[in-house]
Coordinates of C-alpha atoms in Angstrom, one line a residue:
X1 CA 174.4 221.6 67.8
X2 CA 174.3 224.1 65.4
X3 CA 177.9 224.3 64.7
X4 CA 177.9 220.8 64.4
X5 CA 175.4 220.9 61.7
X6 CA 176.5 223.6 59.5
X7 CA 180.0 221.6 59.8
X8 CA 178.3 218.2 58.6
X9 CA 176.1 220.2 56.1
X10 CA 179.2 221.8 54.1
X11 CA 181.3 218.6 54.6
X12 CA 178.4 216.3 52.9
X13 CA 177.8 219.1 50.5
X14 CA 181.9 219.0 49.2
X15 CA 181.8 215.1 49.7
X16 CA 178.7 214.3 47.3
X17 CA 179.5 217.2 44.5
X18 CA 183.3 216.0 44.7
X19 CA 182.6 212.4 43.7
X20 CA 180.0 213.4 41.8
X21 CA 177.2 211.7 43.5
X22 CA 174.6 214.3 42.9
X23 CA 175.0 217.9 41.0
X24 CA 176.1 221.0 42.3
X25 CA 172.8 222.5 42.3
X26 CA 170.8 219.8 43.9
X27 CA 172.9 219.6 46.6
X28 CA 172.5 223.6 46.8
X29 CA 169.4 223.4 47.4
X30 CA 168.6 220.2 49.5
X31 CA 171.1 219.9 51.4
X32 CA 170.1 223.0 53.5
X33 CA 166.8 222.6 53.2
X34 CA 167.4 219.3 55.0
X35 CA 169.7 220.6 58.0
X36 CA 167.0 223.3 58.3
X37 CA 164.9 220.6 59.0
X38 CA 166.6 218.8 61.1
X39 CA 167.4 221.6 63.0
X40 CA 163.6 222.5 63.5
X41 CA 163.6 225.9 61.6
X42 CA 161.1 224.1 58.8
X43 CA 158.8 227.5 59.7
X44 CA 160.9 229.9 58.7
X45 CA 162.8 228.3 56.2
X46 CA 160.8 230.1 53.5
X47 CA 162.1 233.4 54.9
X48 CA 165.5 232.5 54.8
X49 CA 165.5 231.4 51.1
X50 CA 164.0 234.0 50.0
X51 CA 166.4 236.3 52.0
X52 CA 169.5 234.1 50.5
X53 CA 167.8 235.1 46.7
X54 CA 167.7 238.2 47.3
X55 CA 170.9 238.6 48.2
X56 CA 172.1 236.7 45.1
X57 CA 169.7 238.7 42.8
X58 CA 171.6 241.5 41.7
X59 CA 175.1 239.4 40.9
X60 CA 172.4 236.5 39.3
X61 CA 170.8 239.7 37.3
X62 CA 173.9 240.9 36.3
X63 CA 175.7 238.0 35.1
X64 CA 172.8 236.8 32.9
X65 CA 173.1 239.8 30.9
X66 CA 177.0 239.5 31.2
X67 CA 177.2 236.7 29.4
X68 CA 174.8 237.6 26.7
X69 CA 177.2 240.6 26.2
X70 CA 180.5 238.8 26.2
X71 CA 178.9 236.1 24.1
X72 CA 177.6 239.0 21.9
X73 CA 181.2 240.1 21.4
X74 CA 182.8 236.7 20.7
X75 CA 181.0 236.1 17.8
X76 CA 181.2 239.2 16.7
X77 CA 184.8 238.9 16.5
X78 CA 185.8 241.1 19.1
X79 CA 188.4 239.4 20.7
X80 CA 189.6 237.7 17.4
X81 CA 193.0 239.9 17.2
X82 CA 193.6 239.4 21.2
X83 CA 193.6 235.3 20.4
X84 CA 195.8 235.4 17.3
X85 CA 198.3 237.6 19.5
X86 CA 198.1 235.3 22.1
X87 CA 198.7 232.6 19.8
X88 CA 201.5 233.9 18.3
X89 CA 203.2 235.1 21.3
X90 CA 202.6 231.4 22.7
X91 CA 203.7 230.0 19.9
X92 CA 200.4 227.3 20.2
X93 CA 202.7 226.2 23.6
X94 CA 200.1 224.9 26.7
X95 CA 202.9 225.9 28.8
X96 CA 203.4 229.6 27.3
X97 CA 199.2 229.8 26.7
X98 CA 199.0 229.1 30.9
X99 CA 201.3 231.4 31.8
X100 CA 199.7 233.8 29.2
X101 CA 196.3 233.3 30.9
X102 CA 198.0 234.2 34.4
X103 CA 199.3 237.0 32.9
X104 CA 196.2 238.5 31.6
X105 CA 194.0 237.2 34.7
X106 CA 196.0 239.2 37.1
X107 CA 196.3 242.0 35.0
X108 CA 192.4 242.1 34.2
X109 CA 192.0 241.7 38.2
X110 CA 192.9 244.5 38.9
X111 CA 190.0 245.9 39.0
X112 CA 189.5 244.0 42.4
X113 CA 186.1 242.2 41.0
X114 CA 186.3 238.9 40.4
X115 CA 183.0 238.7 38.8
X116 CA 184.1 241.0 36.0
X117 CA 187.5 239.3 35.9
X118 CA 186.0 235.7 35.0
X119 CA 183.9 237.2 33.0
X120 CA 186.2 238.5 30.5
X121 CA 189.3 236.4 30.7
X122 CA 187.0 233.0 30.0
X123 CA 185.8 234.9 27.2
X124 CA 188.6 235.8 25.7
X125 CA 190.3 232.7 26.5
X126 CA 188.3 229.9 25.8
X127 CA 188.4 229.6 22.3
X128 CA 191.7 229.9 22.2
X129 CA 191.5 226.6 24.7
X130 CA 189.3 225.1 22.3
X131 CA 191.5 225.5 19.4
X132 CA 194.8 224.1 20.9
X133 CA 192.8 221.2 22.5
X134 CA 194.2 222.2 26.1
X135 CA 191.4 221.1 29.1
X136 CA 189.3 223.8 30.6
X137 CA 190.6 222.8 34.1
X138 CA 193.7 223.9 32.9
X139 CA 191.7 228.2 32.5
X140 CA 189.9 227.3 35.1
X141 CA 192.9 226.8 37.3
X142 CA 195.3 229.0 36.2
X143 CA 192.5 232.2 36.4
X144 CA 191.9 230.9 40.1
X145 CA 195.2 231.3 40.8
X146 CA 195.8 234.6 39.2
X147 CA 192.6 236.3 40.6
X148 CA 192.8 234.7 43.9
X149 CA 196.7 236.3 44.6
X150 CA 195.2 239.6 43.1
X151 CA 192.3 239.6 45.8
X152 CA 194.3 241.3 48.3
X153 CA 194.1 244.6 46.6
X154 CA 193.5 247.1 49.2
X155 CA 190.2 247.5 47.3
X156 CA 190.1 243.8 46.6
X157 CA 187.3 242.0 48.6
X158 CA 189.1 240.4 51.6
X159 CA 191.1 243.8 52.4
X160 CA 188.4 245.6 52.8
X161 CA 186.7 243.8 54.9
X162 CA 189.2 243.1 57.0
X163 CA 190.0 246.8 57.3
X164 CA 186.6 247.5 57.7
X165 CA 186.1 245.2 60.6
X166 CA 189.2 245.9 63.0
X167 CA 188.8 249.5 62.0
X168 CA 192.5 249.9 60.2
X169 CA 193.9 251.4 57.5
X170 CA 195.5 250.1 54.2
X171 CA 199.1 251.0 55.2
X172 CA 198.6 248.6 58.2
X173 CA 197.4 245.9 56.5
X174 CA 198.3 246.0 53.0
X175 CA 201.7 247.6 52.7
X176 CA 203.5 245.5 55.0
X177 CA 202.3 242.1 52.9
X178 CA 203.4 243.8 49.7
X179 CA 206.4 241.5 49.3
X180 CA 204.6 238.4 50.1
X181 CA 201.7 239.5 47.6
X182 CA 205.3 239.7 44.8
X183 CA 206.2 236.3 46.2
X184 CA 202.5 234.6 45.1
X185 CA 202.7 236.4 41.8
X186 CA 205.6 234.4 41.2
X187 CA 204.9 231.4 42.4
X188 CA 201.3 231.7 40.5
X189 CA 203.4 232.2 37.2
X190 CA 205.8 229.1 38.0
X191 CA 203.1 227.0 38.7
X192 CA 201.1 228.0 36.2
X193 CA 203.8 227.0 33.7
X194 CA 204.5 223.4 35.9
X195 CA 200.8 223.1 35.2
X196 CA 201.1 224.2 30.9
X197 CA 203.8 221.8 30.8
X198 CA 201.8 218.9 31.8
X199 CA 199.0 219.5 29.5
X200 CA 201.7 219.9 27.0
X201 CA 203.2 216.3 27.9
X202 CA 198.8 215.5 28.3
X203 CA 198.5 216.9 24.4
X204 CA 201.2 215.2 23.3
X205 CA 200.7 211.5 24.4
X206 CA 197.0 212.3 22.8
X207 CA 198.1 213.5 19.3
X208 CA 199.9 211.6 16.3
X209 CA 203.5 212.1 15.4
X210 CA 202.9 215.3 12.6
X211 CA 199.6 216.3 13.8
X212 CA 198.5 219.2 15.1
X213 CA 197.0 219.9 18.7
X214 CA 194.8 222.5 16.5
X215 CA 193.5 219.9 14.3
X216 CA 192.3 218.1 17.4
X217 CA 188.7 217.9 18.6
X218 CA 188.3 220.7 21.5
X219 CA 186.0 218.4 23.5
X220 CA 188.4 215.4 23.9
X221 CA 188.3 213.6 27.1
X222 CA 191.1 215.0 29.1
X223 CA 191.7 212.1 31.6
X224 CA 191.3 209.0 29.4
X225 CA 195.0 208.7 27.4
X226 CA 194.6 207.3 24.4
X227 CA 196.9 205.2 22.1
X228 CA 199.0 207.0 19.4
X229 CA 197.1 205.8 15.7
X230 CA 199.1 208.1 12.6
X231 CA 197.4 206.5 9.8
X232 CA 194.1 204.8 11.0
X233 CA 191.2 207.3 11.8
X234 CA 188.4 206.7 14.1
X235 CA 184.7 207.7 12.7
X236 CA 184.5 209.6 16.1
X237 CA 187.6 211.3 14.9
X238 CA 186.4 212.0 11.5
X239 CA 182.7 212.6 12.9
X240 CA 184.8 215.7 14.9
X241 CA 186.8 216.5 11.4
X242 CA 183.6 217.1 9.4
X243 CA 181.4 218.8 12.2
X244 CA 184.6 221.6 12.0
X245 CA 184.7 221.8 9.0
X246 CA 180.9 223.3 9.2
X247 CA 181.2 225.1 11.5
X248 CA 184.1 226.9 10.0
X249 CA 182.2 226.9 7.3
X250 CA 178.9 228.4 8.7
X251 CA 181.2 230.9 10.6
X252 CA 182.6 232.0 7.1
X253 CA 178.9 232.9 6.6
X254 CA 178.0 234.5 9.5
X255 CA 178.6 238.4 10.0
X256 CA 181.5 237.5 12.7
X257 CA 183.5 236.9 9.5
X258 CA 182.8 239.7 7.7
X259 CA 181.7 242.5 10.2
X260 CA 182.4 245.7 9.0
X261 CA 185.2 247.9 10.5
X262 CA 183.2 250.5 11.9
X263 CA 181.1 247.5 13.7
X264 CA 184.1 246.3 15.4
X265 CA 185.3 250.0 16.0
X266 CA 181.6 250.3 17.9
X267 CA 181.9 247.1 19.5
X268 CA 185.5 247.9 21.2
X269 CA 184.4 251.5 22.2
X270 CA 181.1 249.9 24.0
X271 CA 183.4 247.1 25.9
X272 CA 186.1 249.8 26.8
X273 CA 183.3 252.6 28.1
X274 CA 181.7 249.5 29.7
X275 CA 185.3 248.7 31.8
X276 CA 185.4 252.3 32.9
X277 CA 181.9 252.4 33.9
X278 CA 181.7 249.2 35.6
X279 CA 185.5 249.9 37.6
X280 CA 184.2 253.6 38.4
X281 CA 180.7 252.0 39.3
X282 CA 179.1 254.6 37.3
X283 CA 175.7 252.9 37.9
X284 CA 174.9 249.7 39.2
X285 CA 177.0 246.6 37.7
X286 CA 173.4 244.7 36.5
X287 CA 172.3 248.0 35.5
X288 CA 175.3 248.5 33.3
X289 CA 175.4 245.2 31.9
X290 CA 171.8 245.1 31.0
X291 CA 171.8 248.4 29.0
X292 CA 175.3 247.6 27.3
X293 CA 173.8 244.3 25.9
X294 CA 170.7 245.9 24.8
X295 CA 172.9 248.6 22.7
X296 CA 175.0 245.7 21.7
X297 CA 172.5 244.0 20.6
X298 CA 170.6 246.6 18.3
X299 CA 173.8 247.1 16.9
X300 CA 175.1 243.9 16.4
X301 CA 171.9 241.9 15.2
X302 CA 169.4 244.7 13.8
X303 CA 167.1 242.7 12.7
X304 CA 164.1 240.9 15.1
X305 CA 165.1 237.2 14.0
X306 CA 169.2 238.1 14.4
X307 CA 168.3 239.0 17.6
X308 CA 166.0 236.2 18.7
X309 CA 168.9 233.2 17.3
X310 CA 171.4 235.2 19.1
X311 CA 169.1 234.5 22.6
X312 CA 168.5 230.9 22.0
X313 CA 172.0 230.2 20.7
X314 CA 173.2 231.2 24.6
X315 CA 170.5 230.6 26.4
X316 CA 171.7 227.2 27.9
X317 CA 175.0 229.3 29.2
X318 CA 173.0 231.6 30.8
X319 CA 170.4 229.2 32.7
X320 CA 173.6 226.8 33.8
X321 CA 175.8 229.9 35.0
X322 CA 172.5 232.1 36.7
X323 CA 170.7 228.6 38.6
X324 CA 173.6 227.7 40.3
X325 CA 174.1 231.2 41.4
X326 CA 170.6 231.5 43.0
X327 CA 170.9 228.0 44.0
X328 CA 174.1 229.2 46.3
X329 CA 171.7 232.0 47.4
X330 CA 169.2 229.2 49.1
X331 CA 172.4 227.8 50.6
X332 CA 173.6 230.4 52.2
X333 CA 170.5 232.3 53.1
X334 CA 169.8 228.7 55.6
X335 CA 173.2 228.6 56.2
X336 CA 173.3 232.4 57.6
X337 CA 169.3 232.6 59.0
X338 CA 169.5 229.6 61.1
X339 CA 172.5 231.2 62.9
X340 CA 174.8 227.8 61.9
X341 CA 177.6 230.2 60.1
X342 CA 177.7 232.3 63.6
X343 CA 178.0 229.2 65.8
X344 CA 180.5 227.5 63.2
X345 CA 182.8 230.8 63.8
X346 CA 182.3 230.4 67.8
X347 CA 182.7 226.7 68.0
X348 CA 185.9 227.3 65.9
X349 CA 187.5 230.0 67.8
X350 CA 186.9 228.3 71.2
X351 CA 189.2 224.8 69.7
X352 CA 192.6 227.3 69.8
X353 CA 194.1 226.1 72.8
X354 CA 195.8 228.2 75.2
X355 CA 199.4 226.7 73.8
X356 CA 198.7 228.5 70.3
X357 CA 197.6 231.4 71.2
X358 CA 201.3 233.5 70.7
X359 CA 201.5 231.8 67.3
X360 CA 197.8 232.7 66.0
X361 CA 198.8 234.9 62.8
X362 CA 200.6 232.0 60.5
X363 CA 198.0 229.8 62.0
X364 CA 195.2 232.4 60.7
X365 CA 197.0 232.6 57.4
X366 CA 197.0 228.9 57.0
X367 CA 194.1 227.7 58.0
X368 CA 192.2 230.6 56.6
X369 CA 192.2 229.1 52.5
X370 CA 190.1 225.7 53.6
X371 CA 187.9 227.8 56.0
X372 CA 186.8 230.1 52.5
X373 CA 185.1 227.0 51.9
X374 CA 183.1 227.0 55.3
X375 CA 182.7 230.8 55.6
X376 CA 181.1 233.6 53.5
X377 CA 183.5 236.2 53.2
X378 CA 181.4 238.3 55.0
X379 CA 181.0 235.8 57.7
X380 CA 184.8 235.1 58.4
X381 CA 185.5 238.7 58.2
X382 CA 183.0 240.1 60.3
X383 CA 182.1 236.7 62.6
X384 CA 185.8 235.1 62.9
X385 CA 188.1 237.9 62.3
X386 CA 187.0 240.1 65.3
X387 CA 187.0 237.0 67.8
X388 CA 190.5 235.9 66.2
X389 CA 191.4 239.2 66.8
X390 CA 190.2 239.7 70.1
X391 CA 191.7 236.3 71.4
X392 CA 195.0 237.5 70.0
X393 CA 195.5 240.7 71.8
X394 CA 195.2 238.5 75.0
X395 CA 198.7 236.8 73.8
X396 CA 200.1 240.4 73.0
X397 CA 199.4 240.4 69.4
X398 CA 198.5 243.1 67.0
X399 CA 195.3 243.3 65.9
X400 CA 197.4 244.2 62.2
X401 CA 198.8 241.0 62.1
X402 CA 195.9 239.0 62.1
X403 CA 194.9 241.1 59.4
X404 CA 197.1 240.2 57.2
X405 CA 197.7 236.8 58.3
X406 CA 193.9 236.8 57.1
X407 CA 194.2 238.3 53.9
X408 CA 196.6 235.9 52.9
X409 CA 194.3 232.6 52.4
X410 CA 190.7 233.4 53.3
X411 CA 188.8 234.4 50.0
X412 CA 192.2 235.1 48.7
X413 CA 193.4 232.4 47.1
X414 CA 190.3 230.5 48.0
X415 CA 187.7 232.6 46.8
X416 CA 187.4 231.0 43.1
X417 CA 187.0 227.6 45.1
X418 CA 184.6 228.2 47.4
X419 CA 180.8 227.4 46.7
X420 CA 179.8 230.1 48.6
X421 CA 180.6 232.4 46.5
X422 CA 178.6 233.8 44.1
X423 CA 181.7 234.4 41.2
X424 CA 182.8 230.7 41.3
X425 CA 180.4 229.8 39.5
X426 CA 181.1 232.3 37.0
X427 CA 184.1 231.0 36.7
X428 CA 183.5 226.8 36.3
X429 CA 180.1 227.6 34.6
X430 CA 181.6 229.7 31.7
X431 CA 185.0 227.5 32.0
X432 CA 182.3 224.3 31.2
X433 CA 183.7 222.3 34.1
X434 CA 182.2 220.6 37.3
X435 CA 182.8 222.1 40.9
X436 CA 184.3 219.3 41.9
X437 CA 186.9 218.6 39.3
X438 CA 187.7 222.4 39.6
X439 CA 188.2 222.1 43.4
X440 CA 190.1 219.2 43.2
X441 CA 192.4 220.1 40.1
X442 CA 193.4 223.6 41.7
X443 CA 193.6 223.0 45.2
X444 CA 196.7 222.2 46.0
X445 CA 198.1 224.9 43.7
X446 CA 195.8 227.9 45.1
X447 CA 197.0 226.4 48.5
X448 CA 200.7 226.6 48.0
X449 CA 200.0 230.6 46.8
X450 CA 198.9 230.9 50.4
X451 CA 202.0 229.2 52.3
X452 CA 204.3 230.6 49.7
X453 CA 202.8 234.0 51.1
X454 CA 203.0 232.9 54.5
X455 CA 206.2 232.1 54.5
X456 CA 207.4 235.3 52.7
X457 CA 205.1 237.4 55.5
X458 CA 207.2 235.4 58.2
X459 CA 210.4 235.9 56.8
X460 CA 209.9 239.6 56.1
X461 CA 207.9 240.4 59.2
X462 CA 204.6 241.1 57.9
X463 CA 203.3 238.3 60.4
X464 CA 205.2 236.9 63.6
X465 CA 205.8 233.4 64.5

């Protein structure tokens, strides 16, 4: 029964948020709070909340005061020179800015942390997104992609974990997928460029013959085409004109415009030390992030009324980013106290027939990207993995294969989809797009990385058939 209802509790949750019949963070909360009911744990609901937001407290902590911080360094101007290079060495092409933000995603991943990761690739990106016209499903998606095929770092989430539970090492389970990991870097790139080109052909039925996609408003509708009018202008379109114009204007006025060189020198040396600190873990991640922002901030905006404008102009990013985070804590602190996530990993387990058993690895690997949006990572690795593993060795399989067979979808590529996880909405919430368009724009895509892996895993004999 319980199994059952933690099933029909994530399957109503991705049905409602997907078609957009109720928001992400009401359907967070209420949703589990309902099955708890239903299930008859209404009396110690309360204790499993409030174990769910504490768990979430520290990443909800420590993205609040990252995004003050990288906010604090985008209008500084700190990432000014990093857009014009990008723009120049894209040549204001969607399909050469997509593969660009591939590029940098994976190579900013490799830190392992995905929070960090969306943290400072939306930054940087997004206003060169903004400036070109290009959809924010289009970041969104292409960072997903990157980070997700960067996850299997040995000391990347999923490895770990999977190491950690079967009791292996990193040569057993990450060496041997090496050149399937080189086979979903490519295919990340090419489909991030597939994906470029059809914003390009998007950008291009949108804009008149000799404009520019620049000169476009950033917050056009990106699914409703629109008829080709060189000469006649709409007032929206003019409306969009003379709101740039100020803010160009008011941004000629601000200090971003004219911040001295030794305040950008400051500001770079802070965001570098930061990196090194946060990738050596120096001190706690919410710790760091708190006292670089503070510095930052005294810096930046001496003054008490600098200080105060730069709060309330970002406060609405910070409340939509750090609620849904703690709203996925009440989710899956129900989810995990009332013992559904266990019984969902038991129930599933006991469907493998007998027939399958020799072939579980590709059936782990492929299976394993959807199930990131059932399981914590925690859960799968620590509730499924063992019992996949365990079944396995029955059928005379290595316990190493379904390892890596695991590695290869779940909270790999599907990590910056699922909505239990704490980063995606990092990602979607400083991207400025729903859940549900995310998940469904991306899907496919982050689910070819894992049967392009799969297939390179069979074919080089990471994984057996």
């Amino acid at each position: 029964m319980l199994a059952a209802l933690g099933f029909s509790t994530i399957g109503l949750f991705l049905l409602l948020t997907m078609t957009k019949r109720v928001s992400v963070l009401v359907a967070l909360v209420l949703l589990p709070v309902l099955a708890a009911l239903v299930g008859g744990f209404a009396g110690g609901m309360g204790e499993m909340i409030l174990a769910g937001l504490t768990t979430v407290a520290p990443t909800g902590i420590m993205i609040a005061f990252a995004v003050l911080y990288f906010s604090l360094m985008v209008d500084a101007g700190l990432f000014d020179p990093l857009i014009r290079q990008i723009l120049r060495a894209t040549r204001n092409d969607p399909a050469r800015v997509a593969v660009g933000t591939a590029v940098l995603t994976m190579c900013v991943a490799l830190d392992g942390d995905g929070a960090s990761t969306f943290l400072i690739t939306v930054s940087a990106l997004l206003p060169v997104y903004k400036r070109l016209g290009m959809s924010p499903l289009v970041l969104s998606g292409t960072v997903c992609l990157g980070a997700g095929v960067m996850n299997m770092l040995p000391w990347g989430g999923p490895t770990v974990r999977a190491m950690t539970a079967l009791k292996l090492d990193s040569s057993e389970v990450f060496t041997p997928v090496l050149p399937a990991m080189a086979c979903g870097i490519a295919w990340v790139l090419a489909a991030s460029y597939w994906i470029g080109r059809r914003e390009r052909r998007r950008l291009g039925a949108l804009t008149a013959p000799g404009e520019r996609n620049a000169e476009r408003p950033a917050d056009q509708e990106v699914e409703t085409p629109q008829a080709k009018t060189p000469q006649v202008k709409s007032p929206q379109a003019e409306t969009s004109q003379a709101e740039t114009s100020q803010v160009e204007t008011s941004q000629a006025e601000t200090p971003r415009a004219a911040a001295p060189v030794w305040l950008t020198a400051f500001n770079a040396l802070l965001t570098l030390v930061l990196l090194v600190a946060l990738v050596m873990e120096v001190m706690p991640l919410p710790v760091l992030f708190a006292l670089a922002f503070a510095l930052a901030l005294f810096v930046n905006r001496p003054t008490w009324e600098g200080q105060q404008a730069l709060l309330e102009k970002h406060a609405k990013s910070v409340v939509l980013v750090t609620t849904m985070i703690f709203a996925a804590g009440v989710f899956t602190g129900v989810l995990t106290g009332t013992k559904m996530i266990s019984e969902m990993a038991e129930a599933l387990v006991s469907v493998v027939p007998d027939s399958l058993g020799g072939h579980l690895p590709p059936l782990v690997a492929i299976t394993g990207m959807p199930l990131s949006l059932a399981f914590t990572p925690d859960a799968y690795y620590f509730g499924v993995l063992p019992v996949l593993s365990h079944t396995a060795a029955g059928f005379g399989t290595d316990q190493a294969e379904i390892a890596r067979a695991a590695i290869l979808g779940q909270m790999t590529t599907g990590f910056p989809l699922s909505p239990l996880t704490a980063s995606t909405f990092i990602l979607v919430g400083m991207s400025g797009v729903q859940l549900g368009e995310h998940q469904r724009f991306i899907f496919r895509w982050a689910f070819g990385t894992t049967l392009v892996m799969t297939v390179a895993a069979l074919l080089t004999g990471a994984i057996s058939l």
